[in-house]
mmCIF file of C-alpha atoms in Angstrom:
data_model
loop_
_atom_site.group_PDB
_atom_site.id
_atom_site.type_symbol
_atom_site.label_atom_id
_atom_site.label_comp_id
_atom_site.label_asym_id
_atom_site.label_seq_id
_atom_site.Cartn_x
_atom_site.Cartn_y
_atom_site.Cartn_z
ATOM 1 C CA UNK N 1 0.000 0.000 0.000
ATOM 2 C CA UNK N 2 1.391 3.077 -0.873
ATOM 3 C CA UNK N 3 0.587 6.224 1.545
ATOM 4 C CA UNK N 4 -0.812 9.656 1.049
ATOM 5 C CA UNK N 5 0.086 11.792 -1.631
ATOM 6 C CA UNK N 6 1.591 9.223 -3.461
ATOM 7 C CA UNK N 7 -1.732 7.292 -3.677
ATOM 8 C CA UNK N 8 -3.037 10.473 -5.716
ATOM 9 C CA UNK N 9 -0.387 8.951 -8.700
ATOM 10 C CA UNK N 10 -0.764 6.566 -11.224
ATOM 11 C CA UNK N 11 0.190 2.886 -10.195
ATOM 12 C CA UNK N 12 1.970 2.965 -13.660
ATOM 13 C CA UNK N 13 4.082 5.810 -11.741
ATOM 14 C CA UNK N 14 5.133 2.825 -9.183
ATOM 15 C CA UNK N 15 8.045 0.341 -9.598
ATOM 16 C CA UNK N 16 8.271 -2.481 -7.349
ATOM 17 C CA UNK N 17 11.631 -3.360 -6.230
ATOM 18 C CA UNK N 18 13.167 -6.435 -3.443
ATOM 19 C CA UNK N 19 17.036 -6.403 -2.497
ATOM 20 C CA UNK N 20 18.809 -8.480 -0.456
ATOM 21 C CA UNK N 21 21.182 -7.216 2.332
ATOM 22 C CA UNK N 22 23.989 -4.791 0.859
ATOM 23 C CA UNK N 23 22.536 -4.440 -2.662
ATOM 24 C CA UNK N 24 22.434 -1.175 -4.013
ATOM 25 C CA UNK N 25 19.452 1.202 -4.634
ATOM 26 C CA UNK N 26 21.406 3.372 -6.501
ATOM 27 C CA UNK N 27 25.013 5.273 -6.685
ATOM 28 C CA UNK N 28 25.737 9.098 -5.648
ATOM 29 C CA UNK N 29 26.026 11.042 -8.813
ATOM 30 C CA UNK N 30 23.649 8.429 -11.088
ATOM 31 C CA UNK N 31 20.998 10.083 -13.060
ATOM 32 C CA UNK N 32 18.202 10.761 -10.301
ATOM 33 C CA UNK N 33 15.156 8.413 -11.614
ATOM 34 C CA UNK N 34 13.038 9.024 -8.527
ATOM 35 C CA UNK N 35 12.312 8.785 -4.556
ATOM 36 C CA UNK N 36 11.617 5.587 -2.716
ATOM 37 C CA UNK N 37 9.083 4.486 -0.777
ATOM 38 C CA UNK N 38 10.351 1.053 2.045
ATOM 39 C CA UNK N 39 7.202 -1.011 2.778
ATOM 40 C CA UNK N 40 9.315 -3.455 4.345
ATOM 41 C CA UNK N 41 13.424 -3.091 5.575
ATOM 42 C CA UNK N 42 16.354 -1.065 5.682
ATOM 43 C CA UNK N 43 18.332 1.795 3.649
ATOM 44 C CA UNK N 44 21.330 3.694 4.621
ATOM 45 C CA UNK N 45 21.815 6.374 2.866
ATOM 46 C CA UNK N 46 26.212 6.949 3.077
ATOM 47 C CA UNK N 47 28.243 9.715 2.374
ATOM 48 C CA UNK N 48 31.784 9.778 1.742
ATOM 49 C CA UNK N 49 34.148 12.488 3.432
ATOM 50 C CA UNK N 50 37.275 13.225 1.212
ATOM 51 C CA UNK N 51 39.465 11.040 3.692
ATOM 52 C CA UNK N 52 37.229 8.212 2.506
ATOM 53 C CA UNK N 53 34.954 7.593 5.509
ATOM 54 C CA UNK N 54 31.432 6.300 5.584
ATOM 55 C CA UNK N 55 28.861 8.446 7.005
ATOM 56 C CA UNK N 56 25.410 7.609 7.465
ATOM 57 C CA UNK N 57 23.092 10.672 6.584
ATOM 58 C CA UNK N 58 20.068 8.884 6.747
ATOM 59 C CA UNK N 59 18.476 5.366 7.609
ATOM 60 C CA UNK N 60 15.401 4.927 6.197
ATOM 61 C CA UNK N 61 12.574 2.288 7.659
ATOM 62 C CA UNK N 62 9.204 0.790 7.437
ATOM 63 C CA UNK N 63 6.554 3.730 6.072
ATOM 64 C CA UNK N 64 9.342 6.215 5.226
ATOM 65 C CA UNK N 65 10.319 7.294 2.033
ATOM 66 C CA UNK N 66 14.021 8.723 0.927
ATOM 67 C CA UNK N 67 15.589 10.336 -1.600
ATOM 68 C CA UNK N 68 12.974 13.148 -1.774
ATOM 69 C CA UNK N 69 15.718 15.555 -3.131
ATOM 70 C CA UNK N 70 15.911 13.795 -6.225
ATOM 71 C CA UNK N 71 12.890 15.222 -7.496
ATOM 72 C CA UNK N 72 14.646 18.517 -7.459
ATOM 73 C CA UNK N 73 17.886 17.506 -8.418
ATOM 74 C CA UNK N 74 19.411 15.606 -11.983
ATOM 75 C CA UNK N 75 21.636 13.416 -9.899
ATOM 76 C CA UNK N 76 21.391 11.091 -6.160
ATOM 77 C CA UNK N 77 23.805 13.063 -3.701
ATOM 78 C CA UNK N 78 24.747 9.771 -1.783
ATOM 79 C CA UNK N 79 24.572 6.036 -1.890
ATOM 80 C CA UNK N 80 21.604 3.934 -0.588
ATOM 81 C CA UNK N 81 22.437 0.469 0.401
ATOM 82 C CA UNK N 82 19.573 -2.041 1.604
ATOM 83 C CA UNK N 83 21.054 -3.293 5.398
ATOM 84 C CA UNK N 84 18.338 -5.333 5.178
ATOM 85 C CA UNK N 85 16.325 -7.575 3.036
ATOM 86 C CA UNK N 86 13.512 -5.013 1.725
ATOM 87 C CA UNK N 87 10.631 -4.161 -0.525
ATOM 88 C CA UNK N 88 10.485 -0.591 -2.073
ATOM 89 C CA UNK N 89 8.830 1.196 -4.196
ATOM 90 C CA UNK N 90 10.468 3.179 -7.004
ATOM 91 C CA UNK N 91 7.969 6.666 -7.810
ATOM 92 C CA UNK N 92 9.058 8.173 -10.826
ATOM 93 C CA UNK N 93 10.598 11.343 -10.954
ATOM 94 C CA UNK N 94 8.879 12.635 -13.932
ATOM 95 C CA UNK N 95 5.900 11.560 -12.759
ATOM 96 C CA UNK N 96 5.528 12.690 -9.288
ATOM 97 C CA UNK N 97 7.111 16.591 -10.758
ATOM 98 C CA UNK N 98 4.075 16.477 -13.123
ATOM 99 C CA UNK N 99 1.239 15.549 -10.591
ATOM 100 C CA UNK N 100 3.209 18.205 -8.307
ATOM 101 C CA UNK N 101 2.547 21.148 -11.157
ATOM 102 C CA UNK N 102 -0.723 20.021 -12.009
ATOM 103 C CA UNK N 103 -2.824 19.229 -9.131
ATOM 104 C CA UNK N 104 -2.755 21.739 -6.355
ATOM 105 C CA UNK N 105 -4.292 19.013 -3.331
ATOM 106 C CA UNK N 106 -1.347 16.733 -4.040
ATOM 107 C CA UNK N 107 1.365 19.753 -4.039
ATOM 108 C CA UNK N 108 0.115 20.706 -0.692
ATOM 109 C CA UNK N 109 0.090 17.214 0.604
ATOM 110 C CA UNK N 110 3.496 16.553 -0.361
ATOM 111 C CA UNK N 111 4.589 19.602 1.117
ATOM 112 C CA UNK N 112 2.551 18.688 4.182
ATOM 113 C CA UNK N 113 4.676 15.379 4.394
ATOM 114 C CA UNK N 114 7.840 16.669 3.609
ATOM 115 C CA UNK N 115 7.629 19.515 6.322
ATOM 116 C CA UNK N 116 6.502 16.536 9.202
ATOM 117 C CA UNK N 117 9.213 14.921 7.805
ATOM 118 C CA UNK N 118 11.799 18.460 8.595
ATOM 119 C CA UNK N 119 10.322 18.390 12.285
ATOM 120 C CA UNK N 120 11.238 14.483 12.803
ATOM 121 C CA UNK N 121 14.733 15.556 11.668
ATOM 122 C CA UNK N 122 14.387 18.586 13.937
ATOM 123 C CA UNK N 123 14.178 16.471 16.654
ATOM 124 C CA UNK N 124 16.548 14.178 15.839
ATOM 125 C CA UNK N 125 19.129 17.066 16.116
ATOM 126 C CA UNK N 126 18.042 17.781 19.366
ATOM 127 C CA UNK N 127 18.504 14.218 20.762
ATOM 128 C CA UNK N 128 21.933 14.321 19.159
ATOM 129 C CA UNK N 129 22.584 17.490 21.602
ATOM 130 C CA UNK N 130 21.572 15.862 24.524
ATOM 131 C CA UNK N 131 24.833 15.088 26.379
ATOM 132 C CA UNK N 132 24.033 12.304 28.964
ATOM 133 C CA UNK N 133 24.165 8.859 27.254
ATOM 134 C CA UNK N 134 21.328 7.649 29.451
ATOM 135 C CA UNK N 135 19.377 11.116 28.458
ATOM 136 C CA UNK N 136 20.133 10.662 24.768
ATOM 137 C CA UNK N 137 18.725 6.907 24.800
ATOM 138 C CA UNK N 138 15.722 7.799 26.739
ATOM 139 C CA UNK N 139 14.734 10.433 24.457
ATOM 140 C CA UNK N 140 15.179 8.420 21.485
ATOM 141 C CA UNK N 141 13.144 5.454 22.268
ATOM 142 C CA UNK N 142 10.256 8.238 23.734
ATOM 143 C CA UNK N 143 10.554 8.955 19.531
ATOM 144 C CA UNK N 144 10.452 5.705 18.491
ATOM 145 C CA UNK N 145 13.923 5.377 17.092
ATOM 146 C CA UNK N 146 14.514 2.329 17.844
ATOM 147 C CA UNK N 147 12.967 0.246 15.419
ATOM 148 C CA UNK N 148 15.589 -2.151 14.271
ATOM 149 C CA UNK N 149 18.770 -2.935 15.773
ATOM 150 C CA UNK N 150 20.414 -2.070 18.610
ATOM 151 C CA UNK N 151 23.788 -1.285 17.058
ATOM 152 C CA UNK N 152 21.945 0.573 14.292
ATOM 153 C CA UNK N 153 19.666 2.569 16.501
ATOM 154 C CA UNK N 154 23.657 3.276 18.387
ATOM 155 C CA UNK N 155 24.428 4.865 15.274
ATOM 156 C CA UNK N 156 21.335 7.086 15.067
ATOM 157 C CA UNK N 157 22.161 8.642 18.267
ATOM 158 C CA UNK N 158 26.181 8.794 17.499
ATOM 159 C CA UNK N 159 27.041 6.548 20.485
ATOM 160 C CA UNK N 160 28.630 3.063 20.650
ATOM 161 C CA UNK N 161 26.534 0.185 20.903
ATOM 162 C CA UNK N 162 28.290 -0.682 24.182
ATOM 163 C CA UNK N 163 27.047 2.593 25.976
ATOM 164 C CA UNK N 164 24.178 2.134 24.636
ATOM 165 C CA UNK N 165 23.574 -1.322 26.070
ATOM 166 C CA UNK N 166 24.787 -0.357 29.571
ATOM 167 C CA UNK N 167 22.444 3.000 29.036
ATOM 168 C CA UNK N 168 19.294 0.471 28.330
ATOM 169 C CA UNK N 169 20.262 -1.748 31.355
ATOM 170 C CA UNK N 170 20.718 1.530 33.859
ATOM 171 C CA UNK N 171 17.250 2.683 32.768
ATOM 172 C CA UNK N 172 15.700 -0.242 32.774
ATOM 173 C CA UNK N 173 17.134 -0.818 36.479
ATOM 174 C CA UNK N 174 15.727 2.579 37.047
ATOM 175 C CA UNK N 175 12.532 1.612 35.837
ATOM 176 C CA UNK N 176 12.067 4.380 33.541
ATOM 177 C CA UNK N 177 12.237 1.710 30.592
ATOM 178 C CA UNK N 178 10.693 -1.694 30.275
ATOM 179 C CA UNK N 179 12.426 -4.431 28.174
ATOM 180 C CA UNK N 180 9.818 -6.618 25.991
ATOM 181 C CA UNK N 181 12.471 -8.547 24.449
ATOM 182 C CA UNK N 182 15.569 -9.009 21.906
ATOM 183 C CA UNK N 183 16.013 -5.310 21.712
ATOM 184 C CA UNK N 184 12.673 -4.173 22.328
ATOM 185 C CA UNK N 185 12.204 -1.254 25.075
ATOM 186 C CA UNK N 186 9.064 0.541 26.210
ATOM 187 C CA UNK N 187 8.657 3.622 28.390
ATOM 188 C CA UNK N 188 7.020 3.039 31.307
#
């Protein structure tokens, strides 16, 4: 199921795509075809500093889309590798820049999305500046950011997963956090 605006498109507008584990969604600097939508899995979207390190700018999940710069752009400014086995869906670029020029209820939906979308980075930034590890976790999982692994959700908040693991066992002990299982926390 594809979710509002994008419903407002043609299905012919859709392409259906499943990749394995570290297969490629596309390349930085590839023609820009379109922006994704992940029904099911995992996509990093890397950087590369000059010095050669890998930086993850984004991770994209369940419900989300990515690459929404593409539509204003001719070419993807990073990689997006699948860290997971998942099922996307490809929305054409041409497409989606057509219906965005065309139909005024779709232009302001998308621009309703992408602006919820600003805030959720909004307050990732703020959980980044949040110095206590314990803090920093807490506030996270109150957002729901951890929704796949623990060493990936480390990475979201730029701490090590070992912190991060003694952080989860101090606030469980504290009983601000209940553990549900395998890496599965709840506020209490």
């Amino acid at each position: 199921m594809i979710p509002a605006p994008f419903d407002l498109v043609a299905p012919s507008a859709y392409r259906h795509r499943h990749l394995e584990s570290g297969e490629t969604v596309f390349r930085q600097d590839e023609k820009a075809r379109g922006l994704f939508y992940v029904q099911d899995g995992q996509i990093e979207l890397r950087r590369y500093t000059q010095n050669g390190q890998n930086v993850v700018i984004h991770r994209a999940s369940n419900g989300q889309t990515f690459a929404e710069a593409s539509l204003f752009a001719q070419n993807y400014h990073c990689d997006a590798i699948a860290i997971a086995p998942s099922h996307l869906v490809e929305l054409d670029r041409a497409v989606i820049l057509k219906k965005f020029v065309e139909d005024a209820e779709f232009s302001l939906a998308l621009a309703k999305r992408f602006a919820g979308q600003i805030r959720g980075y909004r307050r990732k930034l703020e959980i980044l500046a949040i110095r206590s590890a314990e803090d920093r976790i807490f506030a996270a999982i109150e957002e729901g950011q951890l929704n796949g692994s623990i060493k990936a959700f480390a990475t979201d908040i730029a701490l090590t997963h070992e912190a991060v693991y003694r952080g989860l066992a101090t606030l469980v002990d504290k009983g601000l956090l209940e553990k549900k299982g395998r890496g599965k926390y709840v506020v209490r």
